[in-house]
Tab-separated table of C-alpha atoms and ligand atoms in Angstrom:
chain	number	residue	atom	x	y	z
C	1	MET	CA	82.765	115.872	132.513
C	2	SER	CA	85.877	113.759	131.895
C	3	LYS	CA	85.764	111.659	128.848
C	4	LYS	CA	87.471	108.689	127.115
C	5	VAL	CA	89.112	109.683	123.987
C	6	LEU	CA	90.420	107.247	121.386
C	7	VAL	CA	92.832	108.359	118.560
C	8	LEU	CA	93.763	106.077	115.550
C	9	ALA	CA	97.458	106.510	114.729
C	10	ASP	CA	98.189	107.178	111.094
C	11	VAL	CA	101.538	105.532	110.185
C	12	ARG	CA	103.513	106.250	106.960
C	13	ASP	CA	106.752	104.424	106.276
C	14	GLY	CA	106.955	103.249	109.882
C	15	GLU	CA	106.700	106.938	111.247
C	16	LEU	CA	103.607	108.580	112.875
C	17	ARG	CA	101.979	111.228	110.576
C	18	ASN	CA	101.912	114.627	112.244
C	19	VAL	CA	98.105	114.555	112.081
C	20	THR	CA	98.179	111.916	114.678
C	21	LEU	CA	100.020	114.220	117.175
C	22	GLU	CA	97.414	116.877	116.141
C	23	SER	CA	94.555	114.567	116.814
C	24	LEU	CA	96.174	113.793	120.249
C	25	ALA	CA	96.208	117.560	121.025
C	26	ALA	CA	92.656	117.695	120.133
C	27	ALA	CA	91.913	114.799	122.305
C	28	THR	CA	93.737	116.138	125.302
C	29	LYS	CA	91.716	119.322	124.957
C	30	VAL	CA	88.265	117.509	125.024
C	31	ALA	CA	89.203	114.734	127.448
C	32	GLU	CA	88.861	117.173	130.286
C	33	GLY	CA	90.970	115.006	132.662
C	34	GLY	CA	89.677	111.736	131.102
C	35	VAL	CA	91.853	109.202	129.481
C	36	VAL	CA	93.256	109.754	126.007
C	37	THR	CA	94.024	106.321	124.260
C	38	ALA	CA	95.900	105.906	121.001
C	39	THR	CA	95.657	102.797	119.003
C	40	VAL	CA	98.440	101.792	116.535
C	41	PHE	CA	98.604	99.000	114.080
C	42	GLY	CA	101.268	97.027	112.515
C	43	SER	CA	104.216	94.929	113.386
C	44	ASN	CA	106.294	97.924	114.466
C	45	ALA	CA	103.533	99.584	116.496
C	46	LYS	CA	105.592	99.229	119.848
C	47	ASP	CA	108.237	101.570	118.234
C	48	LEU	CA	105.671	104.267	118.263
C	49	VAL	CA	104.512	104.116	121.864
C	50	GLU	CA	107.032	106.545	123.220
C	51	LYS	CA	106.129	109.320	120.732
C	52	LEU	CA	102.417	108.806	121.268
C	53	SER	CA	102.916	109.246	125.012
C	54	HIS	CA	105.169	112.219	124.684
C	55	HIS	CA	102.343	113.892	122.693
C	56	GLY	CA	99.436	113.232	124.975
C	57	ALA	CA	98.419	109.556	125.106
C	58	ASP	CA	97.778	108.247	128.313
C	59	GLN	CA	97.170	104.695	127.134
C	60	VAL	CA	98.363	102.838	123.959
C	61	VAL	CA	96.527	99.836	122.584
C	62	LEU	CA	98.814	97.994	120.154
C	63	VAL	CA	97.534	95.757	117.475
C	64	THR	CA	100.652	94.131	115.947
C	65	ASP	CA	99.091	91.573	113.315
C	66	PRO	CA	101.261	91.850	110.187
C	67	ALA	CA	98.118	91.874	108.225
C	68	LEU	CA	97.909	95.583	109.305
C	69	ASP	CA	101.451	96.598	108.195
C	70	GLN	CA	99.837	98.134	105.057
C	71	TYR	CA	96.507	99.816	105.079
C	72	THR	CA	93.679	97.818	103.662
C	73	THR	CA	90.072	98.620	104.120
C	74	ASP	CA	88.807	95.330	105.609
C	75	ALA	CA	91.668	94.749	107.948
C	76	TYR	CA	91.737	98.074	109.379
C	77	PHE	CA	87.965	98.263	109.733
C	78	GLN	CA	87.926	94.934	111.592
C	79	ALA	CA	90.865	95.924	113.849
C	80	PHE	CA	89.435	99.416	114.535
C	81	LYS	CA	86.113	98.208	115.362
C	82	GLN	CA	87.378	95.720	117.912
C	83	VAL	CA	89.590	98.347	119.541
C	84	ILE	CA	86.591	100.687	119.845
C	85	GLU	CA	84.501	97.857	121.218
C	86	LYS	CA	87.193	97.309	123.934
C	87	VAL	CA	87.981	100.995	124.797
C	88	GLU	CA	84.279	102.070	124.740
C	89	PRO	CA	85.270	105.719	124.053
C	90	ASP	CA	83.050	108.759	124.329
C	91	VAL	CA	85.092	110.478	121.522
C	92	ILE	CA	86.804	109.004	118.514
C	93	PHE	CA	89.410	110.959	116.218
C	94	THR	CA	91.170	109.977	113.195
C	95	GLY	CA	93.274	112.117	110.739
C	96	HIS	CA	91.351	113.412	107.584
C	97	THR	CA	93.933	111.382	105.558
C	98	ALA	CA	93.561	108.609	102.976
C	99	VAL	CA	93.332	106.173	105.836
C	100	GLY	CA	90.894	108.187	107.919
C	101	ARG	CA	88.620	109.144	105.064
C	102	ASP	CA	88.278	105.402	103.995
C	103	VAL	CA	88.015	103.748	107.446
C	104	SER	CA	86.016	106.331	109.347
C	105	PRO	CA	82.712	106.391	107.354
C	106	ARG	CA	82.811	102.662	107.298
C	107	ILE	CA	83.045	102.484	111.065
C	108	ALA	CA	80.392	105.189	111.612
C	109	ALA	CA	77.921	103.264	109.262
C	110	ARG	CA	78.445	99.960	110.920
C	111	LEU	CA	78.414	101.224	114.375
C	112	GLY	CA	75.577	103.717	113.734
C	113	LEU	CA	77.510	106.840	114.622
C	114	GLY	CA	77.478	110.228	113.215
C	115	LEU	CA	80.758	111.436	111.739
C	116	ILE	CA	81.995	115.170	111.520
C	117	SER	CA	84.632	114.891	108.763
C	118	ASP	CA	87.550	117.306	107.816
C	119	CYS	CA	87.574	119.408	110.961
C	120	THR	CA	89.932	122.420	110.951
C	121	GLY	CA	89.029	123.584	114.460
C	122	LEU	CA	87.624	122.572	117.841
C	123	GLU	CA	86.252	124.486	120.723
C	124	LEU	CA	84.523	123.613	123.955
C	125	VAL	CA	81.274	125.676	124.297
C	126	ASP	CA	79.421	125.171	127.591
C	127	GLY	CA	81.079	121.723	127.894
C	128	LYS	CA	79.999	120.622	124.403
C	129	MET	CA	82.463	120.028	121.631
C	130	VAL	CA	82.039	122.375	118.646
C	131	PHE	CA	83.847	121.477	115.415
C	132	THR	CA	84.688	123.898	112.588
C	133	ARG	CA	84.873	122.358	108.992
C	134	PRO	CA	84.845	123.920	105.572
C	135	ILE	CA	81.846	123.721	103.171
C	136	TYR	CA	81.340	124.843	99.517
C	137	ALA	CA	84.991	123.797	98.665
C	138	GLY	CA	86.533	125.983	101.300
C	139	LYS	CA	84.466	129.182	100.653
C	140	ALA	CA	82.592	129.020	104.010
C	141	PHE	CA	82.913	127.298	107.349
C	142	VAL	CA	80.243	125.672	109.618
C	143	LYS	CA	80.266	124.859	113.264
C	144	LYS	CA	78.907	121.316	114.039
C	145	ALA	CA	78.262	119.555	117.388
C	146	VAL	CA	76.987	116.032	118.023
C	147	ARG	CA	73.814	116.083	119.928
C	148	GLU	CA	74.012	112.738	121.606
C	149	GLY	CA	76.158	109.512	121.649
C	150	ILE	CA	79.698	109.026	120.663
C	151	VAL	CA	81.494	112.053	119.188
C	152	PHE	CA	83.422	110.882	115.979
C	153	ALA	CA	85.581	113.291	113.947
C	154	THR	CA	88.189	113.325	111.233
C	155	ILE	CA	90.863	116.030	111.761
C	156	ARG	CA	92.312	117.926	108.688
C	157	PRO	CA	96.297	117.966	108.878
C	158	ASN	CA	97.967	121.159	109.680
C	159	ASN	CA	95.126	123.053	111.469
C	160	ILE	CA	95.295	122.057	115.165
C	161	PRO	CA	98.715	122.379	116.592
C	162	ALA	CA	100.317	119.404	118.100
C	163	LEU	CA	101.519	119.624	121.751
C	164	GLU	CA	105.115	120.145	122.548
C	165	ALA	CA	106.750	116.850	123.281
C	166	ASP	CA	106.768	116.082	127.028
C	167	THR	CA	109.433	113.517	127.454
C	168	SER	CA	108.519	112.808	131.024
C	169	ARG	CA	105.121	111.234	130.043
C	170	SER	CA	104.788	107.603	129.525
C	171	ALA	CA	101.757	105.584	128.540
C	172	VAL	CA	100.118	102.339	129.697
C	173	THR	CA	100.579	99.888	126.911
C	174	GLU	CA	98.290	97.167	126.252
C	175	GLU	CA	98.584	94.526	123.219
C	176	LEU	CA	95.076	93.665	121.943
C	177	ASP	CA	94.694	90.381	120.172
C	178	VAL	CA	92.241	91.211	117.485
C	179	GLN	CA	90.527	88.499	115.528
C	180	LEU	CA	90.901	89.383	111.815
C	181	GLU	CA	88.662	87.112	109.734
C	182	LYS	CA	91.483	86.428	107.231
C	183	ASP	CA	89.319	84.874	104.633
C	184	SER	CA	87.160	88.004	104.450
C	185	LEU	CA	90.213	90.324	103.783
C	186	ARG	CA	89.489	91.175	100.006
C	187	THR	CA	92.969	92.709	99.411
C	188	LEU	CA	96.401	91.505	100.195
C	189	ILE	CA	99.246	94.074	99.673
C	190	LYS	CA	102.175	92.035	98.685
C	191	ASP	CA	104.593	95.076	98.004
C	192	VAL	CA	104.630	98.926	97.911
C	193	VAL	CA	106.779	100.562	95.419
C	194	ARG	CA	107.112	104.216	96.035
C	195	LYS	CA	108.425	107.021	93.723
C	196	THR	CA	112.015	107.886	94.788
C	197	SER	CA	111.032	111.736	94.804
C	198	ASP	CA	108.482	111.412	97.564
C	199	GLY	CA	110.152	113.545	99.949
C	200	VAL	CA	108.043	115.737	102.305
C	201	ASP	CA	104.567	114.431	102.558
C	202	LEU	CA	102.406	117.035	100.509
C	203	SER	CA	99.244	116.940	102.586
C	204	GLU	CA	101.196	117.573	105.785
C	205	ALA	CA	103.946	120.017	104.394
C	206	ARG	CA	104.409	123.187	106.142
C	207	VAL	CA	105.512	124.813	102.782
C	208	VAL	CA	104.119	123.869	99.351
C	209	ILE	CA	105.601	125.187	96.131
C	210	ALA	CA	102.905	124.407	93.393
C	211	GLY	CA	103.377	124.486	89.689
C	212	GLY	CA	100.693	125.051	86.938
C	213	ARG	CA	100.691	124.903	83.308
C	214	GLY	CA	102.954	127.940	83.431
C	215	VAL	CA	105.938	125.697	84.191
C	216	LYS	CA	105.651	124.537	80.486
C	217	SER	CA	107.407	121.218	80.874
C	218	ALA	CA	108.529	118.428	83.263
C	219	ASP	CA	111.880	120.009	83.441
C	220	GLY	CA	110.151	123.453	84.341
C	221	PHE	CA	109.447	121.941	87.687
C	222	LYS	CA	113.137	121.919	88.538
C	223	PRO	CA	113.411	125.422	89.859
C	224	LEU	CA	110.309	124.638	92.050
C	225	GLU	CA	111.889	121.562	93.477
C	226	GLU	CA	115.067	123.540	94.324
C	227	LEU	CA	112.977	126.208	96.136
C	228	ALA	CA	111.153	123.534	97.880
C	229	SER	CA	114.174	121.873	99.030
C	230	VAL	CA	115.796	125.041	100.415
C	231	LEU	CA	112.536	125.738	102.311
C	232	GLY	CA	111.961	122.158	103.442
C	233	GLY	CA	108.717	121.933	101.622
C	234	ALA	CA	106.954	119.879	99.168
C	235	VAL	CA	106.077	120.361	95.371
C	236	GLY	CA	102.529	120.272	94.439
C	237	ALA	CA	100.812	120.949	90.995
C	238	SER	CA	97.543	122.206	89.415
C	239	ARG	CA	95.570	119.723	87.420
C	240	GLY	CA	96.562	121.621	84.254
C	241	ALA	CA	100.162	120.632	84.911
C	242	CYS	CA	99.177	117.061	85.614
C	243	ASP	CA	97.053	116.810	82.592
C	244	ALA	CA	99.928	118.255	80.383
C	245	GLU	CA	101.935	115.367	81.844
C	246	TYR	CA	104.531	117.573	83.493
C	247	CYS	CA	104.136	115.804	86.729
C	248	ASP	CA	102.403	112.984	88.392
C	249	TYR	CA	98.794	113.143	89.473
C	250	ALA	CA	99.902	112.353	93.157
C	251	LEU	CA	100.855	116.031	93.213
C	252	GLN	CA	97.483	117.443	92.266
C	253	ILE	CA	95.916	119.926	94.549
C	254	GLY	CA	92.346	120.810	94.476
C	255	GLN	CA	88.788	119.712	94.373
C	256	THR	CA	89.731	116.375	92.794
C	257	GLY	CA	93.214	116.359	94.196
C	258	LYS	CA	94.808	116.843	97.545
C	259	VAL	CA	93.721	119.539	100.109
C	260	VAL	CA	96.567	121.264	101.660
C	261	THR	CA	96.624	123.982	104.470
C	262	PRO	CA	100.478	124.700	104.760
C	263	ASP	CA	101.907	127.824	106.572
C	264	LEU	CA	103.191	128.963	103.052
C	265	TYR	CA	101.771	128.149	99.604
C	266	ILE	CA	103.500	129.470	96.521
C	267	ALA	CA	101.588	129.237	93.513
C	268	CYS	CA	103.731	129.352	90.307
C	269	GLY	CA	102.210	129.710	86.903
C	270	ILE	CA	98.657	128.727	88.151
C	271	SER	CA	95.792	130.635	86.861
C	272	GLY	CA	93.712	130.128	90.085
C	273	ALA	CA	90.560	128.122	88.704
C	274	ILE	CA	88.065	127.519	91.468
C	275	GLN	CA	88.772	123.772	91.432
C	276	HIS	CA	92.275	124.517	92.259
C	277	LEU	CA	91.376	127.218	94.972
C	278	ALA	CA	89.205	124.310	96.619
C	279	GLY	CA	92.381	122.627	97.515
C	280	MET	CA	94.609	125.408	98.848
C	281	SER	CA	92.662	128.628	99.644
C	282	ASN	CA	92.866	127.959	103.381
C	283	SER	CA	96.689	128.032	103.402
C	284	LYS	CA	97.930	130.373	105.940
C	285	VAL	CA	100.133	132.635	103.673
C	286	ILE	CA	99.733	132.483	99.873
C	287	VAL	CA	102.125	133.896	97.340
C	288	ALA	CA	101.175	133.866	93.671
C	289	ILE	CA	103.712	134.295	90.875
C	290	ASN	CA	102.051	134.774	87.551
C	291	LYS	CA	102.861	136.961	84.498
C	292	ASP	CA	99.167	137.820	83.978
C	293	PRO	CA	98.243	140.614	86.392
C	294	GLU	CA	94.514	139.601	85.952
C	295	ALA	CA	95.040	135.990	87.055
C	296	ASN	CA	92.461	134.845	89.434
C	297	ILE	CA	95.038	133.247	91.840
C	298	PHE	CA	95.783	136.966	92.883
C	299	SER	CA	92.306	137.150	94.327
C	300	VAL	CA	93.204	134.705	97.203
C	301	ALA	CA	96.868	135.605	97.425
C	302	ASP	CA	98.329	137.645	100.276
C	303	TYR	CA	101.445	138.475	98.271
C	304	GLY	CA	101.390	138.782	94.446
C	305	ILE	CA	104.450	138.828	91.996
C	306	VAL	CA	103.596	139.693	88.551
C	307	GLY	CA	106.375	138.234	86.630
C	308	ASP	CA	107.894	135.321	84.852
C	309	LEU	CA	108.267	132.416	87.337
C	310	PHE	CA	111.520	131.273	85.708
C	311	GLU	CA	113.053	134.468	86.821
C	312	VAL	CA	111.347	134.823	90.099
C	313	VAL	CA	111.535	131.339	91.599
C	314	PRO	CA	115.579	131.084	91.186
C	315	MET	CA	115.747	134.683	92.727
C	316	LEU	CA	113.591	133.487	95.601
C	317	THR	CA	115.742	130.380	95.999
C	318	GLU	CA	118.999	132.276	96.154
C	319	GLU	CA	117.529	134.918	98.697
C	320	PHE	CA	116.100	132.024	100.946
C	321	LYS	CA	119.512	130.331	100.893
C	322	LYS	CA	121.019	133.262	102.549
C	323	VAL	CA	118.571	133.115	105.460
Z	1	LIG	P1	96.047	127.456	83.372
Z	1	LIG	O1	94.707	127.924	83.661
Z	1	LIG	O2	96.402	127.268	81.822
Z	1	LIG	O3	96.977	128.668	83.865
Z	1	LIG	C1	98.382	128.810	83.691
Z	1	LIG	C2	98.902	130.129	84.064
Z	1	LIG	O4	100.295	130.181	84.179
Z	1	LIG	C3	98.236	131.305	83.513
Z	1	LIG	O5	97.670	132.160	84.342
Z	1	LIG	C4	99.448	132.075	82.902
Z	1	LIG	O6	99.273	133.417	82.960
Z	1	LIG	C5	100.426	131.532	83.920
Z	1	LIG	N1	101.870	131.533	83.246
Z	1	LIG	C6	102.196	131.078	81.956
Z	1	LIG	N2	103.602	131.181	81.830
Z	1	LIG	C7	104.062	131.819	82.940
Z	1	LIG	C8	105.445	132.110	83.337
Z	1	LIG	N3	106.505	131.836	82.706
Z	1	LIG	N4	105.579	132.656	84.550
Z	1	LIG	C9	104.323	132.958	85.425
Z	1	LIG	N5	103.089	132.597	85.039
Z	1	LIG	C10	102.969	132.053	83.835
Z	1	LIG	N6	92.350	121.843	88.786
Z	1	LIG	C11	93.224	121.783	89.804
Z	1	LIG	O7	94.245	122.460	89.903
Z	1	LIG	N7	92.902	120.879	90.873
Z	1	LIG	C12	91.687	120.180	90.809
Z	1	LIG	O8	91.426	119.357	91.712
Z	1	LIG	C13	90.878	120.333	89.646
Z	1	LIG	N8	89.756	119.644	89.818
Z	1	LIG	C14	88.796	119.871	88.565
Z	1	LIG	C15	87.576	119.035	88.643
Z	1	LIG	C16	86.775	119.359	87.609
Z	1	LIG	C17	85.472	118.498	87.665
Z	1	LIG	C18	86.937	120.237	86.558
Z	1	LIG	C19	86.220	120.581	85.456
Z	1	LIG	C20	88.250	120.917	86.478
Z	1	LIG	C21	89.135	120.696	87.588
Z	1	LIG	N9	90.436	121.378	87.596
Z	1	LIG	C22	91.204	121.181	88.736
Z	1	LIG	C23	90.846	122.016	86.398
Z	1	LIG	C24	90.697	123.612	86.516
Z	1	LIG	O9	89.490	123.962	86.025
Z	1	LIG	C25	91.809	124.310	85.673
Z	1	LIG	O10	91.678	123.778	84.332
Z	1	LIG	C26	93.276	124.039	86.049
Z	1	LIG	O11	93.365	124.283	87.487
Z	1	LIG	C27	94.096	124.864	85.372
Z	1	LIG	O12	95.551	124.741	85.739
Z	1	LIG	P2	96.660	125.781	85.603
Z	1	LIG	O13	96.245	126.898	86.395
Z	1	LIG	O14	97.818	125.333	85.891
Z	1	LIG	O15	96.463	126.258	84.022
């Protein structure tokens, strides 16, 4: 049966995050000929319509109130709720990102919906949507379906491939004049100051080069940064490296950090504590570099290199430069 599917676009620095395109692919799969609507917030929302339509949106609902230029819980919640009331979807998807993780449970609670979070897979079984999601910090997976009512799910980045862009597609665009109760917005973002070294977004990167306490200093991250730059990847870290002040906590991967599922994860000088594995063990190919052959990281690695990271990483960089 055809369905109306709504996808909340996740925008970072004025660009759509990949997970939005991946959510549109999921939406196209489950719509079964129905309408896929994307909604995008902020003053520059119009600039994003074309890309949304090329990747599967049949309809785009724009909410251009400048109060939505930066994410705040209250403003996004109010706008998203009004879009949902207008579109009346059968299915709602958001990315399992900082935005999706914050706004989706709030929407689900207020609208009395169930929410399946952090989905890594989606299949149609006898016409029913069945979602796969990790449990026990990624050690096992469960399959879940919604018995009745609106299906609401957050999609983990890098798991459901986005559709190839079809430049012949266009979308019906509608601007929705949402009513934000300005007095009830508890936060007002005046300015965003980003670190200069942001580069590739860690949670969506296809390649992650992660450093642990084995890098020994902030300078010890330099060879990892070079390898990441040659591979077009992002640099991540263990909590050990963050606690030792070798890098910022924004890079932390694991149970209390970011969850990443890149195509290639290279762990450099990371022992492989269970809390670290929780954030990266579902990566597609894992390479571990550690001078201790007994390090636990080798238990999840597809390829292990026993050696000094300060010798191995520059060698890899030189070899990849030749490719
Ligand atoms: P270590 O365990 O000290 O390992 C360093 C490794 O580097 C060693 O294996 C060593 O052999 C190797 N090494 C040293 N020198 C070299 C060299 N020159 N070349 C190659 N290898 C070398 N951790 C996380 O990462 N993410 C989390 O989200 C997280 N959440 C936590 C939550 C809780 C509640 C708790 C209690 C802990 C959490 N931790 C987390 C911490 C975790 O338990 C570990 O302490 C941490 O992951 C260890 O970091 P590490 O592997 O960098 O350091």
